[in-house]
CSV table of N, CA and C in Angstrom, one decimal:
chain,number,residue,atom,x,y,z
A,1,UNK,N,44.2,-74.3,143.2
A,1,UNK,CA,43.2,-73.4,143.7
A,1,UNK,C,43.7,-72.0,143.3
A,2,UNK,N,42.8,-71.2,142.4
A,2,UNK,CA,43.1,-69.8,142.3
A,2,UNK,C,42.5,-68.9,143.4
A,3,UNK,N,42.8,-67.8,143.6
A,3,UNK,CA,43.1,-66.9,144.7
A,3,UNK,C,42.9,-65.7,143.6
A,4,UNK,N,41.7,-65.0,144.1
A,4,UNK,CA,41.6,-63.4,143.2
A,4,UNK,C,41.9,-62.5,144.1
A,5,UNK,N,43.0,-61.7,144.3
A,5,UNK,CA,43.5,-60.8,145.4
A,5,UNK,C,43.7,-59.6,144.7
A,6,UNK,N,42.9,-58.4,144.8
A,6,UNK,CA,43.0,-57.2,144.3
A,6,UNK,C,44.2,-56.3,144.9
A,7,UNK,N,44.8,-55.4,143.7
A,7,UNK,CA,45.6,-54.9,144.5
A,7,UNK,C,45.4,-54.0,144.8
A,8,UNK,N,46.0,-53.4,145.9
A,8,UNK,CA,45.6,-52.3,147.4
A,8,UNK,C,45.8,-51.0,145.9
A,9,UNK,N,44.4,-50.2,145.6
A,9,UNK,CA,44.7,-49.0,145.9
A,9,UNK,C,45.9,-47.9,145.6
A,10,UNK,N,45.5,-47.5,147.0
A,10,UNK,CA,46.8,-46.4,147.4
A,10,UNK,C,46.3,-46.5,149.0
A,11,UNK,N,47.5,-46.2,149.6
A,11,UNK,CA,47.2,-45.5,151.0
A,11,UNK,C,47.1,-44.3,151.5
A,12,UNK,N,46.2,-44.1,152.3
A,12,UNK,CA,45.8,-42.8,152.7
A,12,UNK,C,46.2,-42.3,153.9
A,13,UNK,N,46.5,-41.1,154.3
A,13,UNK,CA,47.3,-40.5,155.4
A,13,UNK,C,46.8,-39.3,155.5
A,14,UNK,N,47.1,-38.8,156.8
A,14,UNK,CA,46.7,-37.1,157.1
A,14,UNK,C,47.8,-36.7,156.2
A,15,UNK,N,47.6,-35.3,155.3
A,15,UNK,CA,48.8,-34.8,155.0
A,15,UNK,C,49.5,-33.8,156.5
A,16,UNK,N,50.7,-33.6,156.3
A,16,UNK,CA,51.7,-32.5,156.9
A,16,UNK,C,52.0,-31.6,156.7
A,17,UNK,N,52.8,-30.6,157.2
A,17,UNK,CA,53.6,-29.4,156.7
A,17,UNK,C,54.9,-29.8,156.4
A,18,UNK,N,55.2,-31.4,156.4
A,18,UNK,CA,56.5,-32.1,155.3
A,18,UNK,C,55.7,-32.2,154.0
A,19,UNK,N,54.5,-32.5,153.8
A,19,UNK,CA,53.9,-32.6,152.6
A,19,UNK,C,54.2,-31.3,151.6
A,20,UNK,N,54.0,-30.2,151.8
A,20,UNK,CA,54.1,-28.9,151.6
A,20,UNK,C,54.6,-29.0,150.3
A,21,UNK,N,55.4,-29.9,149.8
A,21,UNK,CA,56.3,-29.9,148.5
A,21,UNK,C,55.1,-31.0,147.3
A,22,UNK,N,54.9,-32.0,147.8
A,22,UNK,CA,54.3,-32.8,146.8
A,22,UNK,C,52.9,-32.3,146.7
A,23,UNK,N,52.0,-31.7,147.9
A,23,UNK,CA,51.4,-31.0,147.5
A,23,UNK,C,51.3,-30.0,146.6
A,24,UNK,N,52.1,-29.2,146.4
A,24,UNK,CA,52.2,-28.0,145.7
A,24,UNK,C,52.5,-28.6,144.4
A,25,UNK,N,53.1,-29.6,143.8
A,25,UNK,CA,53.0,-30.4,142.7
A,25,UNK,C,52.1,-31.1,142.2
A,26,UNK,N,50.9,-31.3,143.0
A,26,UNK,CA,50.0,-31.8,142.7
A,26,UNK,C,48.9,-30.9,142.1
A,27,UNK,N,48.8,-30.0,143.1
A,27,UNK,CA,47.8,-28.9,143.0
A,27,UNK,C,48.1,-28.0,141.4
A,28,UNK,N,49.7,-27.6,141.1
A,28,UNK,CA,49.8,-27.4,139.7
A,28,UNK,C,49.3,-28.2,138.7
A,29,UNK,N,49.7,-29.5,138.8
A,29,UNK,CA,49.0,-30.4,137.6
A,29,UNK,C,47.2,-29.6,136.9
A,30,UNK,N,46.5,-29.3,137.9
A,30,UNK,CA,45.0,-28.5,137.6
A,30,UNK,C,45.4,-27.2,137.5
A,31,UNK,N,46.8,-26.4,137.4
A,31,UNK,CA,46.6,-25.4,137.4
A,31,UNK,C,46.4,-24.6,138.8
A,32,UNK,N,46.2,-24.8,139.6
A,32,UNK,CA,46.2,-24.3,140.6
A,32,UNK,C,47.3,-23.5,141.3
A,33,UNK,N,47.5,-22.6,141.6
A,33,UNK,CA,48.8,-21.3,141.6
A,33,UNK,C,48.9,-21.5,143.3
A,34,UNK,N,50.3,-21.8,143.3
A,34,UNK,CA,50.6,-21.8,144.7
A,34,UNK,C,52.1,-22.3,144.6
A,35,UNK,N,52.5,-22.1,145.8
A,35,UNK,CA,53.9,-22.7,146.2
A,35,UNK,C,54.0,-23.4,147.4
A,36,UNK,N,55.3,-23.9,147.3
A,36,UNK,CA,55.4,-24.9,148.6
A,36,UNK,C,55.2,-24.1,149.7
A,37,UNK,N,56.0,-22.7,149.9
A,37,UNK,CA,56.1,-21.9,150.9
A,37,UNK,C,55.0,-21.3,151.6
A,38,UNK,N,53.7,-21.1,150.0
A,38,UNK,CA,52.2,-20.6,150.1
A,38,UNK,C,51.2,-22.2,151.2
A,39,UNK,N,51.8,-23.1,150.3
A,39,UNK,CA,51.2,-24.6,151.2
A,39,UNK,C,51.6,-25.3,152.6
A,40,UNK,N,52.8,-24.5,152.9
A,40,UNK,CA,53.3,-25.2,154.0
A,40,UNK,C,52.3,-23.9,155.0
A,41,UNK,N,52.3,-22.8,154.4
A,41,UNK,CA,51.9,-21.9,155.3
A,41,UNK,C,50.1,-22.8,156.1
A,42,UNK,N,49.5,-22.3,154.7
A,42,UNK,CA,48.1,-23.3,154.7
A,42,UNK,C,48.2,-24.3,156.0
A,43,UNK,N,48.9,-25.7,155.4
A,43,UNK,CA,49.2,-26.6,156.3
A,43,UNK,C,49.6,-26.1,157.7
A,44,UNK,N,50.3,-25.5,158.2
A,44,UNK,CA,50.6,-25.1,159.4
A,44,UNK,C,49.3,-24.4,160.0
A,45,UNK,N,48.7,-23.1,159.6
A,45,UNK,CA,47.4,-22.8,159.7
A,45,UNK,C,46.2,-23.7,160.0
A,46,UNK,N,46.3,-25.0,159.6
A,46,UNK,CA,44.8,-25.5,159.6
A,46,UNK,C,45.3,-27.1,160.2
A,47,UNK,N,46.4,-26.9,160.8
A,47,UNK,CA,47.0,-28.2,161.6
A,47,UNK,C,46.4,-28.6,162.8
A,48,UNK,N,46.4,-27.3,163.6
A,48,UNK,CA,45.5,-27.8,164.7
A,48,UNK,C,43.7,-27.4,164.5
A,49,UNK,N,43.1,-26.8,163.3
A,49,UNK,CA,42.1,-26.4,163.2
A,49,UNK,C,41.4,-27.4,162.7
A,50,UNK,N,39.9,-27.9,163.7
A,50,UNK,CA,39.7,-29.5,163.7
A,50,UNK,C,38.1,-29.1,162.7
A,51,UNK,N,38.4,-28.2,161.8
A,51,UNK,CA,37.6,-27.2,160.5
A,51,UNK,C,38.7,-28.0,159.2
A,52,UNK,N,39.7,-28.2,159.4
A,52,UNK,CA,40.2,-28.7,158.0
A,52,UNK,C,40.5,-29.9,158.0
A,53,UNK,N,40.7,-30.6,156.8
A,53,UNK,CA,41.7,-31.8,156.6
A,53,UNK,C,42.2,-32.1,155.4
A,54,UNK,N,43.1,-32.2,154.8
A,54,UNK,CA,43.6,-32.6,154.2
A,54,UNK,C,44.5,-33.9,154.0
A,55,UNK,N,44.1,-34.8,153.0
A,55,UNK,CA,44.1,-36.7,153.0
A,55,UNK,C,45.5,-36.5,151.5
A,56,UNK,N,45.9,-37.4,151.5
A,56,UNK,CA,47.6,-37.3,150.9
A,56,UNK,C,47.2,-39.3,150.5
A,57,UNK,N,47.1,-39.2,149.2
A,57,UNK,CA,47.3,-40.6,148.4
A,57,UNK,C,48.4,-41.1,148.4
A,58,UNK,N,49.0,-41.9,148.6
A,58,UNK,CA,50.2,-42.5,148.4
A,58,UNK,C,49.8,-43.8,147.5
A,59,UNK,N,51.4,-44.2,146.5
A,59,UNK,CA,50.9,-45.8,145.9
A,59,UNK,C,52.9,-45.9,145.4
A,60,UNK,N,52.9,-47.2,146.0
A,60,UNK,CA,54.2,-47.2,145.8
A,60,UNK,C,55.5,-46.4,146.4
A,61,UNK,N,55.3,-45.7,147.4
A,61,UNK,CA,55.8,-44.2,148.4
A,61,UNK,C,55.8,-43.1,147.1
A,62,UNK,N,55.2,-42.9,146.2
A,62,UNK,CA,55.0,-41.6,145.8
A,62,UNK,C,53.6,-41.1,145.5
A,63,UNK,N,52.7,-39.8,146.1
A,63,UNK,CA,52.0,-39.1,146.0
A,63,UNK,C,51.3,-39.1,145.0
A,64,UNK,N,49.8,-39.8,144.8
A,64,UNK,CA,48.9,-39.8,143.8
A,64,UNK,C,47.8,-39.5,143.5
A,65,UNK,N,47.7,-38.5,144.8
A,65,UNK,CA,46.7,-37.3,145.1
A,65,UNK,C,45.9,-37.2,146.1
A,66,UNK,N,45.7,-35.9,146.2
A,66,UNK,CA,44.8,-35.8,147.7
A,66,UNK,C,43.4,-35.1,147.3
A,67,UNK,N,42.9,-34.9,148.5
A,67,UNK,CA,41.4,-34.6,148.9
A,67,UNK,C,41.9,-33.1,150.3
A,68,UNK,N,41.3,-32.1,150.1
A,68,UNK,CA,41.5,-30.9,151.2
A,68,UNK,C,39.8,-30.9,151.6
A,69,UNK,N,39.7,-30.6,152.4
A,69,UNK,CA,38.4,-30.8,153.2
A,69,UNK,C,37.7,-29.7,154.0
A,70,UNK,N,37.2,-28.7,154.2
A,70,UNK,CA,36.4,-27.6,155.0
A,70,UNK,C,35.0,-27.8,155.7
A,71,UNK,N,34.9,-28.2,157.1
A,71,UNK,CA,33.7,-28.2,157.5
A,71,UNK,C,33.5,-26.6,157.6
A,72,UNK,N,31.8,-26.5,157.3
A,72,UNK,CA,31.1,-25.4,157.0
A,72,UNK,C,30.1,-25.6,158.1
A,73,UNK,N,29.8,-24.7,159.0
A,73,UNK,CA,29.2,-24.4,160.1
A,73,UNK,C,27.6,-24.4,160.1
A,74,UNK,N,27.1,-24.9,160.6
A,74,UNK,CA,25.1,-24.7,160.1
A,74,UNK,C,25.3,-23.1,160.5
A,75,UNK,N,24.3,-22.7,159.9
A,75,UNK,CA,24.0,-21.5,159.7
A,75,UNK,C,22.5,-21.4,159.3
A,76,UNK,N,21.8,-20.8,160.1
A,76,UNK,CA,20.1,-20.9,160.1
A,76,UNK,C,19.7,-22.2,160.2
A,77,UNK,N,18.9,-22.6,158.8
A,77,UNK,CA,18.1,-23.6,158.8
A,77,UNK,C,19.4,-24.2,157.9
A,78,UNK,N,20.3,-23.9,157.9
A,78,UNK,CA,21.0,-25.2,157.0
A,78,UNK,C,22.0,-26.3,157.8
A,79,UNK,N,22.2,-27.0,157.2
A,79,UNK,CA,23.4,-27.9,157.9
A,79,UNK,C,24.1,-27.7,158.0
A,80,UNK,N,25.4,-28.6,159.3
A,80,UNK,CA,26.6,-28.4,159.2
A,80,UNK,C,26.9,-29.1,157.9
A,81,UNK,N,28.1,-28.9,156.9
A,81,UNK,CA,28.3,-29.6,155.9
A,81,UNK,C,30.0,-29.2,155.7
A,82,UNK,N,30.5,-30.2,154.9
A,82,UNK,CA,31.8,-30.3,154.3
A,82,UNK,C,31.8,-30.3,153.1
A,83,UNK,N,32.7,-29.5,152.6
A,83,UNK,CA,32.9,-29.3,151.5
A,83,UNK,C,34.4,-30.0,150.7
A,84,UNK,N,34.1,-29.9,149.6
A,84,UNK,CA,35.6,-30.8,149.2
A,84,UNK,C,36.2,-29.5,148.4
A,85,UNK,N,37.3,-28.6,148.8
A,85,UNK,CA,38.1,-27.7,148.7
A,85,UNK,C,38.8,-28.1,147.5
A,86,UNK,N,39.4,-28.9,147.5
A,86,UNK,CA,40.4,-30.1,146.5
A,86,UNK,C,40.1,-31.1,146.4
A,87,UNK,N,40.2,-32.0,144.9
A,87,UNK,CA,40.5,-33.1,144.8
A,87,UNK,C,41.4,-33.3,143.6
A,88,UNK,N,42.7,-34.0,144.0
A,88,UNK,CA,43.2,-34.4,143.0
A,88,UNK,C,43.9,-35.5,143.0
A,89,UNK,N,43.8,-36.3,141.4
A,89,UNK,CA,44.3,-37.5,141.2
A,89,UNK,C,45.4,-37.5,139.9
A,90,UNK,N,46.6,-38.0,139.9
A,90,UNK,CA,47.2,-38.2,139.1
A,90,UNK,C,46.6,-38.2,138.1
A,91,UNK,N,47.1,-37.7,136.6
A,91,UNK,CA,46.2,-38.1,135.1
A,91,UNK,C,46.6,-40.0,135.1
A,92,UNK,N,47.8,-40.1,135.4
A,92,UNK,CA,48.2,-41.5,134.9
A,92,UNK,C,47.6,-42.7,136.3
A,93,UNK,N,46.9,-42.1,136.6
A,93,UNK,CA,46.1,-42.6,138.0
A,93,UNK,C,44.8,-43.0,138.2
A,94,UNK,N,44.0,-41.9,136.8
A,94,UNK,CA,42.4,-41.8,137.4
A,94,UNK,C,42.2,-43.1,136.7
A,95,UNK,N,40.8,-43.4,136.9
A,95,UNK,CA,40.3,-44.9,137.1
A,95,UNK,C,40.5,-45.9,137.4
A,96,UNK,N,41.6,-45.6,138.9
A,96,UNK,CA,41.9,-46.5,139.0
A,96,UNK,C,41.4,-46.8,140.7
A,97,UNK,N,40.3,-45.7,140.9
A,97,UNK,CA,39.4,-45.7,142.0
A,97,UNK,C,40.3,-45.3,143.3
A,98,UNK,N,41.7,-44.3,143.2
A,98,UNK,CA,42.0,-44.0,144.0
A,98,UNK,C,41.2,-42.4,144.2
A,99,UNK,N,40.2,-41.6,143.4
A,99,UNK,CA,39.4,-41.0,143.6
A,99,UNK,C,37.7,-41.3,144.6
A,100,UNK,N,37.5,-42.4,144.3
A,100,UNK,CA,36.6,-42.9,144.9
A,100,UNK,C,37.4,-43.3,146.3
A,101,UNK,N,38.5,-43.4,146.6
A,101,UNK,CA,38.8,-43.9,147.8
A,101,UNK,C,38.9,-42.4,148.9
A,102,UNK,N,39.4,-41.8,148.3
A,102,UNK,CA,39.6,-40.3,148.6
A,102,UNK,C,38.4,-39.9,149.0
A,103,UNK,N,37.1,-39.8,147.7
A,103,UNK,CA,35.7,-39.3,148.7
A,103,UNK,C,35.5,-40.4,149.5
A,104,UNK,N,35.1,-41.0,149.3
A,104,UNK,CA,34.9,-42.1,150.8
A,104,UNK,C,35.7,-41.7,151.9
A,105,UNK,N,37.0,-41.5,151.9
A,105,UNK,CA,37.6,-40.9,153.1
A,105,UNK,C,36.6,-39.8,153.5
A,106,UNK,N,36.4,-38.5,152.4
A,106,UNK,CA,36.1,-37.0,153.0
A,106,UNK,C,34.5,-38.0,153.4
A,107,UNK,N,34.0,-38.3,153.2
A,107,UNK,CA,32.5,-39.2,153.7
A,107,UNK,C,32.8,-39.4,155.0
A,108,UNK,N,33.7,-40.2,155.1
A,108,UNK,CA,33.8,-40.7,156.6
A,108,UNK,C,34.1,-39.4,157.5
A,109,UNK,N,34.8,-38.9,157.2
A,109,UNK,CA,35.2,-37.7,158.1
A,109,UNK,C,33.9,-36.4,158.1
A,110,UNK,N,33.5,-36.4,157.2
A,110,UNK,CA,32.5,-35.5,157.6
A,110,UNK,C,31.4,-36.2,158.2
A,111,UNK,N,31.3,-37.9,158.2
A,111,UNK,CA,29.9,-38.1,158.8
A,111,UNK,C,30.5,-38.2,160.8
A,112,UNK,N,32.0,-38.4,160.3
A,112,UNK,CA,32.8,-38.2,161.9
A,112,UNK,C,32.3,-36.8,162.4
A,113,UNK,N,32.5,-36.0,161.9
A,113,UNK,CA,32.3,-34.2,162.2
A,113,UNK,C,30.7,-34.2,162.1
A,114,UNK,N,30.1,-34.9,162.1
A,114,UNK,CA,28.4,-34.5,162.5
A,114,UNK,C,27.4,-34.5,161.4
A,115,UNK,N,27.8,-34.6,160.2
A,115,UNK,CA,27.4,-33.5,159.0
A,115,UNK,C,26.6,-34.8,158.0
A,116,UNK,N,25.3,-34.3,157.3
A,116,UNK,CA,24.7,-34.9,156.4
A,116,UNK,C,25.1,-34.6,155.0
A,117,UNK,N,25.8,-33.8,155.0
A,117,UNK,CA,26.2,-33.1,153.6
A,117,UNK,C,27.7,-32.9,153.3
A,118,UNK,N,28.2,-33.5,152.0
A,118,UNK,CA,29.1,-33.0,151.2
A,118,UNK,C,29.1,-32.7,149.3
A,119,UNK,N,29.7,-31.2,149.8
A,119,UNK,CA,29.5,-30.6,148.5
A,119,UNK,C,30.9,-30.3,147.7
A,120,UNK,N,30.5,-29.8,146.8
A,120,UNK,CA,31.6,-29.3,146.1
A,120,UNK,C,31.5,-27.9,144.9
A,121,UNK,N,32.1,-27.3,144.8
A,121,UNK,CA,31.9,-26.2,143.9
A,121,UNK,C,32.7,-26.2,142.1
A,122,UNK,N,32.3,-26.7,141.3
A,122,UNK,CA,33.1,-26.7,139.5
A,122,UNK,C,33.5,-25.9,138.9
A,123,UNK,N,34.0,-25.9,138.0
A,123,UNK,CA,34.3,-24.9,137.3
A,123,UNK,C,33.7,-26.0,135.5
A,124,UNK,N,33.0,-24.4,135.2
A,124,UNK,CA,32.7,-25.0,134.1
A,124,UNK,C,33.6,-25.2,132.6
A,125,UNK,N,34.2,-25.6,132.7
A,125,UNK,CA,35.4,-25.7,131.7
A,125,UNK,C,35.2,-27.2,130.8
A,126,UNK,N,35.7,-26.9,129.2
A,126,UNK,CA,35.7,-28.2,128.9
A,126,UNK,C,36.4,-29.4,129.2
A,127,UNK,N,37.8,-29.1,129.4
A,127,UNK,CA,38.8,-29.8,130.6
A,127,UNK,C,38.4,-30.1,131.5
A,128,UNK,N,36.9,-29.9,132.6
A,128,UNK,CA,36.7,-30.5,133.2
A,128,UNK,C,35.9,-31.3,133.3
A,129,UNK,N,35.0,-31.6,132.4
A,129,UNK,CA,34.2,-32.2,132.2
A,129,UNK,C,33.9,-33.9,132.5
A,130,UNK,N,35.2,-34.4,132.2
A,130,UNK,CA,35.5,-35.6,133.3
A,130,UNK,C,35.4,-35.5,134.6
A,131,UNK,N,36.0,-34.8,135.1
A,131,UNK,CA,35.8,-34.7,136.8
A,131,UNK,C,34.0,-34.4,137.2
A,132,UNK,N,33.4,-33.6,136.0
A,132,UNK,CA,32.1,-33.9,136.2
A,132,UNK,C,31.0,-35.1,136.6
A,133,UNK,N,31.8,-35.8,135.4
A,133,UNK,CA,31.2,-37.4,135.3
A,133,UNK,C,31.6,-38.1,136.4
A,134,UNK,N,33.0,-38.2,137.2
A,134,UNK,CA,33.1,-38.5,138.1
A,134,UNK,C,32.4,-38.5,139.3
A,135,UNK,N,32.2,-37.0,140.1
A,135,UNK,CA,31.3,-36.5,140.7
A,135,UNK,C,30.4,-37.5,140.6
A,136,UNK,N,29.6,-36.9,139.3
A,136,UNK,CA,28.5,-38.0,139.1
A,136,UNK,C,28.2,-39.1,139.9
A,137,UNK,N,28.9,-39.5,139.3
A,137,UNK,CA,29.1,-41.3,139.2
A,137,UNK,C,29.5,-41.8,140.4
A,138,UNK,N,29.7,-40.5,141.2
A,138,UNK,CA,30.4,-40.9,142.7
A,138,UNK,C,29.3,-40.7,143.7
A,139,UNK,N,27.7,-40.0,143.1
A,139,UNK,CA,26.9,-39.7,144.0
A,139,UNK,C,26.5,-38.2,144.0
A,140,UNK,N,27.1,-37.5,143.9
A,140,UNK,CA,26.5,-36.0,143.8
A,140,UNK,C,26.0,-35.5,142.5
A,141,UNK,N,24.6,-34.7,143.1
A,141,UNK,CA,24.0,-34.4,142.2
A,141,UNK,C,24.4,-32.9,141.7
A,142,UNK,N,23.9,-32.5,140.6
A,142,UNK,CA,24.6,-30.8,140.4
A,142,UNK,C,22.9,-30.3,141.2
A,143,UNK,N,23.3,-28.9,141.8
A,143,UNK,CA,22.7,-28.3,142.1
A,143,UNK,C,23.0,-27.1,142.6
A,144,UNK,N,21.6,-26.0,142.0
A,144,UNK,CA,21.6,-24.6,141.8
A,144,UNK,C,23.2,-24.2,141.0
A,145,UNK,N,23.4,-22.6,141.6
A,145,UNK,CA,24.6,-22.1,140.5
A,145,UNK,C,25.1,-21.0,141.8
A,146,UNK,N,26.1,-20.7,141.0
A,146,UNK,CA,27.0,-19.3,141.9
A,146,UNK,C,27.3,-18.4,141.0
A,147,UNK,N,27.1,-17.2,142.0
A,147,UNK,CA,27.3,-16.0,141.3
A,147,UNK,C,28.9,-15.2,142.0
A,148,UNK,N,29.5,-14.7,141.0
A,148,UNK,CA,30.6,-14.1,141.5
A,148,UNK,C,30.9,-12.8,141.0
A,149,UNK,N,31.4,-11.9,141.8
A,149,UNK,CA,32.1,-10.6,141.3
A,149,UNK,C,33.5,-10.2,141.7
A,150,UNK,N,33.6,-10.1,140.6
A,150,UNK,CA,35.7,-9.8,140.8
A,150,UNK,C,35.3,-8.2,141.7
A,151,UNK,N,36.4,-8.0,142.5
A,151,UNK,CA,36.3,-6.7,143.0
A,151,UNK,C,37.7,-5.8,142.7
């Protein structure tokens, strides 16, 4: 008798302000400018603030990417909603649906926190354009645009 047993993933965890280090390695891989010292701060800041979360991949006990999370407050006629602040996945990692496990976490936690909506904000770059397809492919539609001014 054969037996088809998939293997686990990654596991998922609240990150910490012990995370502070692998985070800040992660977040570089995209370029993202920060330090452990800048991230532990973050983390300490939004530890007891039941407005953030931040999810920490594990596979094998080393770090294969996280999800940072911001509930956003209704405001007028709009919803409360969550937004995905961060997501990141190892390059030697993606497709291996430890991205899809990650939104499905921020899903659950924002439909925990009240909310019909999660968004996210892109950057139009040609390097990113995979994480586009992702998105995609994971459920979200693109919609409208943003405007920005450097001050």
């Amino acid at each position: 008798m054969t037996t088809n047993v998939l293997e686990k993933t990654a596991s998922l965890r609240t990150a910490s302000c012990s995370d502070a280090a692998v985070l800040t390695e992660l977040m570089r891989k995209l370029s993202y400018p920060t330090t452990p010292s800048v991230m532990r701060e973050q983390l300490e800041t939004r530890e007891n603030n039941p407005n953030y979360q931040t999810y920490l991949a594990e596979k094998d006990g080393k770090a294969v990417g996280m999800i940072s999370l911001r509930l956003i407050p209704a405001r007028g006629s709009e919803a409360q909603m969550v937004q995905i602040a961060g997501l990141i996945v190892n390059e030697d990692c993606r497709g291996c649906g430890i991205g899809r496990l990650l939104v499905e976490q921020a899903e659950a936690w924002a439909a925990e926190s009240g909310c019909r909506f999660l968004f996210l904000t892109g950057i139009n770059r040609e390097d990113r354009l995979g994480a586009h397809e992702f998105y995609q492919h994971a459920g979200f539609e693109k919609f409208g645009c943003k405007f920005i001014k450097a001050l």
